[in-house]
Amino acid sequence: TSILLSTAGHAPKSLLVTSSLPSEGKTTTATNTAISLAQTGAKVLIIDADMRRPRLHQVFGIGNGEGLSTLLSSELHESDIDSAVKQDPGTKLYLMTSGPIPPNPAELIGSQQMNRLLAMLGDRFTHIVIDSPPIASFTDGVLIASMVDGVILVVHAGKSSRQVVRKSRQLLNDIGAKVFGVVLNNVNLRASDNAYYYQSYYHRDNYHAGDQE
């Protein structure tokens, strides 16, 4: 409900769900958000734009032979989109997986082809929910944030430091992204104090294909 009421005059068409660091729950949050929107009767597409560690195909048990990376590296015909978009029969949610992992994810994401694809998909779907890599580690999510109506930032309580979250917010503010809000994930409501955060530093080396999101 908060997302649907977050923009004046109309509900947001496109939404990025991202996090500062790996394994904060952004893919689960993106999937649940998309399913919730689909349950309103809207035609909803979720895109796995994490072409570094894709997971959407695993969540829904579908193939990943074609998807976002194949569309962004082609001439982008309507028939190509038809082939890349699948529908989950249980949730009625439309899915676009990452496709094969490319050598240059940020270059593909930041291309005019990505803007063109989102415009074409916007004519087909009521809402588009996008999952991206963590923005404190890679530029992909920041690039997408400049193309969508708004951003949801997922923060893992007890893991993400305030410093890292502030950095992520500043990155989004610098490119003029509209941050709809923050999802504080995995909060221990029984904790006797407010020590949810501690200083921790994460490096690109920690972001591997086998890690859990």
PDB file of N, CA, C and O in Angstrom, residues 49-87:
ATOM      1  N   ALA A  49      17.977  -8.071 -12.623  1.00  0.00           N
ATOM      2  CA  ALA A  49      19.046  -7.271 -13.220  1.00  0.00           C
ATOM      3  C   ALA A  49      20.369  -7.475 -12.494  1.00  0.00           C
ATOM      4  O   ALA A  49      21.316  -6.708 -12.704  1.00  0.00           O
ATOM      5  N   ASP A  50      20.410  -8.479 -11.635  1.00  0.00           N
ATOM      6  CA  ASP A  50      21.668  -8.837 -10.981  1.00  0.00           C
ATOM      7  C   ASP A  50      22.373  -9.843 -11.883  1.00  0.00           C
ATOM      8  O   ASP A  50      22.256 -11.058 -11.700  1.00  0.00           O
ATOM      9  N   MET A  51      23.099  -9.323 -12.850  1.00  0.00           N
ATOM     10  CA  MET A  51      23.771 -10.192 -13.815  1.00  0.00           C
ATOM     11  C   MET A  51      25.150 -10.618 -13.331  1.00  0.00           C
ATOM     12  O   MET A  51      25.968 -11.111 -14.103  1.00  0.00           O
ATOM     13  N   ARG A  52      25.387 -10.434 -12.038  1.00  0.00           N
ATOM     14  CA  ARG A  52      26.623 -10.899 -11.416  1.00  0.00           C
ATOM     15  C   ARG A  52      26.360 -12.149 -10.565  1.00  0.00           C
ATOM     16  O   ARG A  52      27.149 -13.075 -10.562  1.00  0.00           O
ATOM     17  N   ARG A  53      25.240 -12.147  -9.861  1.00  0.00           N
ATOM     18  CA  ARG A  53      24.846 -13.306  -9.065  1.00  0.00           C
ATOM     19  C   ARG A  53      23.328 -13.467  -9.168  1.00  0.00           C
ATOM     20  O   ARG A  53      22.592 -13.205  -8.221  1.00  0.00           O
ATOM     21  N   PRO A  54      22.844 -13.901 -10.307  1.00  0.00           N
ATOM     22  CA  PRO A  54      21.390 -14.015 -10.508  1.00  0.00           C
ATOM     23  C   PRO A  54      20.770 -15.121  -9.667  1.00  0.00           C
ATOM     24  O   PRO A  54      21.383 -16.169  -9.456  1.00  0.00           O
ATOM     25  N   ARG A  55      19.527 -14.869  -9.204  1.00  0.00           N
ATOM     26  CA  ARG A  55      18.846 -15.871  -8.385  1.00  0.00           C
ATOM     27  C   ARG A  55      17.389 -16.097  -8.751  1.00  0.00           C
ATOM     28  O   ARG A  55      16.784 -17.062  -8.302  1.00  0.00           O
ATOM     29  N   LEU A  56      16.812 -15.192  -9.519  1.00  0.00           N
ATOM     30  CA  LEU A  56      15.377 -15.292  -9.796  1.00  0.00           C
ATOM     31  C   LEU A  56      15.012 -16.628 -10.434  1.00  0.00           C
ATOM     32  O   LEU A  56      13.985 -17.225 -10.087  1.00  0.00           O
ATOM     33  N   HIS A  57      15.835 -17.116 -11.345  1.00  0.00           N
ATOM     34  CA  HIS A  57      15.532 -18.384 -12.003  1.00  0.00           C
ATOM     35  C   HIS A  57      15.543 -19.545 -11.015  1.00  0.00           C
ATOM     36  O   HIS A  57      14.784 -20.508 -11.170  1.00  0.00           O
ATOM     37  N   GLN A  58      16.382 -19.433  -9.972  1.00  0.00           N
ATOM     38  CA  GLN A  58      16.410 -20.476  -8.948  1.00  0.00           C
ATOM     39  C   GLN A  58      15.170 -20.412  -8.061  1.00  0.00           C
ATOM     40  O   GLN A  58      14.610 -21.441  -7.689  1.00  0.00           O
ATOM     41  N   VAL A  59      14.763 -19.193  -7.723  1.00  0.00           N
ATOM     42  CA  VAL A  59      13.583 -19.016  -6.868  1.00  0.00           C
ATOM     43  C   VAL A  59      12.352 -19.647  -7.500  1.00  0.00           C
ATOM     44  O   VAL A  59      11.552 -20.304  -6.817  1.00  0.00           O
ATOM     45  N   PHE A  60      12.187 -19.451  -8.816  1.00  0.00           N
ATOM     46  CA  PHE A  60      10.984 -19.939  -9.490  1.00  0.00           C
ATOM     47  C   PHE A  60      11.208 -21.247 -10.248  1.00  0.00           C
ATOM     48  O   PHE A  60      10.276 -21.768 -10.859  1.00  0.00           O
ATOM     49  N   GLY A  61      12.421 -21.770 -10.214  1.00  0.00           N
ATOM     50  CA  GLY A  61      12.691 -23.062 -10.836  1.00  0.00           C
ATOM     51  C   GLY A  61      12.537 -23.063 -12.334  1.00  0.00           C
ATOM     52  O   GLY A  61      11.953 -23.993 -12.908  1.00  0.00           O
ATOM     53  N   ILE A  62      13.049 -22.011 -12.995  1.00  0.00           N
ATOM     54  CA  ILE A  62      12.964 -21.931 -14.455  1.00  0.00           C
ATOM     55  C   ILE A  62      14.359 -21.799 -15.039  1.00  0.00           C
ATOM     56  O   ILE A  62      15.332 -21.553 -14.328  1.00  0.00           O
ATOM     57  N   GLY A  63      14.463 -21.954 -16.354  1.00  0.00           N
ATOM     58  CA  GLY A  63      15.758 -21.844 -17.014  1.00  0.00           C
ATOM     59  C   GLY A  63      16.243 -20.412 -17.103  1.00  0.00           C
ATOM     60  O   GLY A  63      15.473 -19.460 -16.955  1.00  0.00           O
ATOM     61  N   ASN A  64      17.534 -20.273 -17.384  1.00  0.00           N
ATOM     62  CA  ASN A  64      18.131 -18.941 -17.489  1.00  0.00           C
ATOM     63  C   ASN A  64      18.941 -18.809 -18.770  1.00  0.00           C
ATOM     64  O   ASN A  64      19.905 -18.051 -18.846  1.00  0.00           O
ATOM     65  N   GLY A  65      18.510 -19.523 -19.796  1.00  0.00           N
ATOM     66  CA  GLY A  65      19.239 -19.495 -21.061  1.00  0.00           C
ATOM     67  C   GLY A  65      19.097 -18.191 -21.807  1.00  0.00           C
ATOM     68  O   GLY A  65      19.965 -17.823 -22.606  1.00  0.00           O
ATOM     69  N   GLU A  66      17.987 -17.491 -21.580  1.00  0.00           N
ATOM     70  CA  GLU A  66      17.804 -16.167 -22.178  1.00  0.00           C
ATOM     71  C   GLU A  66      17.108 -15.276 -21.167  1.00  0.00           C
ATOM     72  O   GLU A  66      16.406 -15.740 -20.268  1.00  0.00           O
ATOM     73  N   GLY A  67      17.350 -13.989 -21.284  1.00  0.00           N
ATOM     74  CA  GLY A  67      16.786 -13.055 -20.319  1.00  0.00           C
ATOM     75  C   GLY A  67      17.300 -11.656 -20.587  1.00  0.00           C
ATOM     76  O   GLY A  67      17.487 -11.252 -21.739  1.00  0.00           O
ATOM     77  N   LEU A  68      17.570 -10.913 -19.521  1.00  0.00           N
ATOM     78  CA  LEU A  68      17.953  -9.511 -19.655  1.00  0.00           C
ATOM     79  C   LEU A  68      19.235  -9.341 -20.468  1.00  0.00           C
ATOM     80  O   LEU A  68      19.315  -8.469 -21.345  1.00  0.00           O
ATOM     81  N   SER A  69      20.247 -10.139 -20.189  1.00  0.00           N
ATOM     82  CA  SER A  69      21.528  -9.970 -20.884  1.00  0.00           C
ATOM     83  C   SER A  69      21.399 -10.242 -22.377  1.00  0.00           C
ATOM     84  O   SER A  69      22.025  -9.550 -23.192  1.00  0.00           O
ATOM     85  N   THR A  70      20.588 -11.219 -22.763  1.00  0.00           N
ATOM     86  CA  THR A  70      20.426 -11.505 -24.197  1.00  0.00           C
ATOM     87  C   THR A  70      19.634 -10.397 -24.892  1.00  0.00           C
ATOM     88  O   THR A  70      19.906 -10.062 -26.043  1.00  0.00           O
ATOM     89  N   LEU A  71      18.663  -9.809 -24.191  1.00  0.00           N
ATOM     90  CA  LEU A  71      17.899  -8.705 -24.778  1.00  0.00           C
ATOM     91  C   LEU A  71      18.768  -7.468 -24.956  1.00  0.00           C
ATOM     92  O   LEU A  71      18.680  -6.776 -25.978  1.00  0.00           O
ATOM     93  N   LEU A  72      19.597  -7.167 -23.958  1.00  0.00           N
ATOM     94  CA  LEU A  72      20.420  -5.962 -24.026  1.00  0.00           C
ATOM     95  C   LEU A  72      21.558  -6.087 -25.028  1.00  0.00           C
ATOM     96  O   LEU A  72      22.155  -5.074 -25.417  1.00  0.00           O
ATOM     97  N   SER A  73      21.863  -7.283 -25.441  1.00  0.00           N
ATOM     98  CA  SER A  73      22.941  -7.481 -26.417  1.00  0.00           C
ATOM     99  C   SER A  73      22.393  -7.845 -27.795  1.00  0.00           C
ATOM    100  O   SER A  73      23.127  -8.325 -28.651  1.00  0.00           O
ATOM    101  N   SER A  74      21.080  -7.594 -28.014  1.00  0.00           N
ATOM    102  CA  SER A  74      20.458  -7.873 -29.309  1.00  0.00           C
ATOM    103  C   SER A  74      19.833  -6.592 -29.848  1.00  0.00           C
ATOM    104  O   SER A  74      19.930  -5.525 -29.247  1.00  0.00           O
ATOM    105  N   GLU A  75      19.155  -6.704 -30.991  1.00  0.00           N
ATOM    106  CA  GLU A  75      18.517  -5.540 -31.604  1.00  0.00           C
ATOM    107  C   GLU A  75      17.177  -5.208 -30.951  1.00  0.00           C
ATOM    108  O   GLU A  75      16.575  -4.183 -31.260  1.00  0.00           O
ATOM    109  N   LEU A  76      16.707  -6.056 -30.062  1.00  0.00           N
ATOM    110  CA  LEU A  76      15.535  -5.796 -29.228  1.00  0.00           C
ATOM    111  C   LEU A  76      14.241  -5.667 -30.034  1.00  0.00           C
ATOM    112  O   LEU A  76      13.676  -4.583 -30.195  1.00  0.00           O
ATOM    113  N   HIS A  77      13.778  -6.798 -30.518  1.00  0.00           N
ATOM    114  CA  HIS A  77      12.489  -6.854 -31.196  1.00  0.00           C
ATOM    115  C   HIS A  77      11.416  -7.324 -30.212  1.00  0.00           C
ATOM    116  O   HIS A  77      11.716  -7.965 -29.205  1.00  0.00           O
ATOM    117  N   GLU A  78      10.166  -7.039 -30.528  1.00  0.00           N
ATOM    118  CA  GLU A  78       9.058  -7.456 -29.677  1.00  0.00           C
ATOM    119  C   GLU A  78       9.051  -8.971 -29.495  1.00  0.00           C
ATOM    120  O   GLU A  78       8.747  -9.477 -28.418  1.00  0.00           O
ATOM    121  N   SER A  79       9.396  -9.693 -30.535  1.00  0.00           N
ATOM    122  CA  SER A  79       9.409 -11.158 -30.461  1.00  0.00           C
ATOM    123  C   SER A  79      10.464 -11.651 -29.478  1.00  0.00           C
ATOM    124  O   SER A  79      10.287 -12.682 -28.820  1.00  0.00           O
ATOM    125  N   ASP A  80      11.579 -10.914 -29.366  1.00  0.00           N
ATOM    126  CA  ASP A  80      12.623 -11.285 -28.412  1.00  0.00           C
ATOM    127  C   ASP A  80      12.125 -11.136 -26.981  1.00  0.00           C
ATOM    128  O   ASP A  80      12.410 -11.965 -26.110  1.00  0.00           O
ATOM    129  N   ILE A  81      11.367 -10.062 -26.732  1.00  0.00           N
ATOM    130  CA  ILE A  81      10.801  -9.847 -25.397  1.00  0.00           C
ATOM    131  C   ILE A  81       9.794 -10.944 -25.073  1.00  0.00           C
ATOM    132  O   ILE A  81       9.776 -11.478 -23.959  1.00  0.00           O
ATOM    133  N   ASP A  82       8.959 -11.291 -26.041  1.00  0.00           N
ATOM    134  CA  ASP A  82       7.983 -12.363 -25.835  1.00  0.00           C
ATOM    135  C   ASP A  82       8.668 -13.658 -25.418  1.00  0.00           C
ATOM    136  O   ASP A  82       8.186 -14.384 -24.548  1.00  0.00           O
ATOM    137  N   SER A  83       9.805 -13.923 -26.021  1.00  0.00           N
ATOM    138  CA  SER A  83      10.528 -15.159 -25.741  1.00  0.00           C
ATOM    139  C   SER A  83      11.208 -15.124 -24.372  1.00  0.00           C
ATOM    140  O   SER A  83      11.315 -16.154 -23.701  1.00  0.00           O
ATOM    141  N   ALA A  84      11.640 -13.936 -23.938  1.00  0.00           N
ATOM    142  CA  ALA A  84      12.397 -13.810 -22.687  1.00  0.00           C
ATOM    143  C   ALA A  84      11.508 -13.722 -21.456  1.00  0.00           C
ATOM    144  O   ALA A  84      11.957 -14.005 -20.347  1.00  0.00           O
ATOM    145  N   VAL A  85      10.251 -13.319 -21.621  1.00  0.00           N
ATOM    146  CA  VAL A  85       9.342 -13.144 -20.479  1.00  0.00           C
ATOM    147  C   VAL A  85       8.540 -14.427 -20.253  1.00  0.00           C
ATOM    148  O   VAL A  85       7.894 -14.941 -21.172  1.00  0.00           O
ATOM    149  N   LYS A  86       8.596 -14.949 -19.042  1.00  0.00           N
ATOM    150  CA  LYS A  86       7.838 -16.139 -18.658  1.00  0.00           C
ATOM    151  C   LYS A  86       6.781 -15.747 -17.636  1.00  0.00           C
ATOM    152  O   LYS A  86       6.833 -14.674 -17.046  1.00  0.00           O
ATOM    153  N   GLN A  87       5.826 -16.635 -17.395  1.00  0.00           N
ATOM    154  CA  GLN A  87       4.836 -16.384 -16.349  1.00  0.00           C
ATOM    155  C   GLN A  87       4.788 -17.553 -15.386  1.00  0.00           C
ATOM    156  O   GLN A  87       4.780 -18.717 -15.795  1.00  0.00           O
TER     157      GLN A  87
END
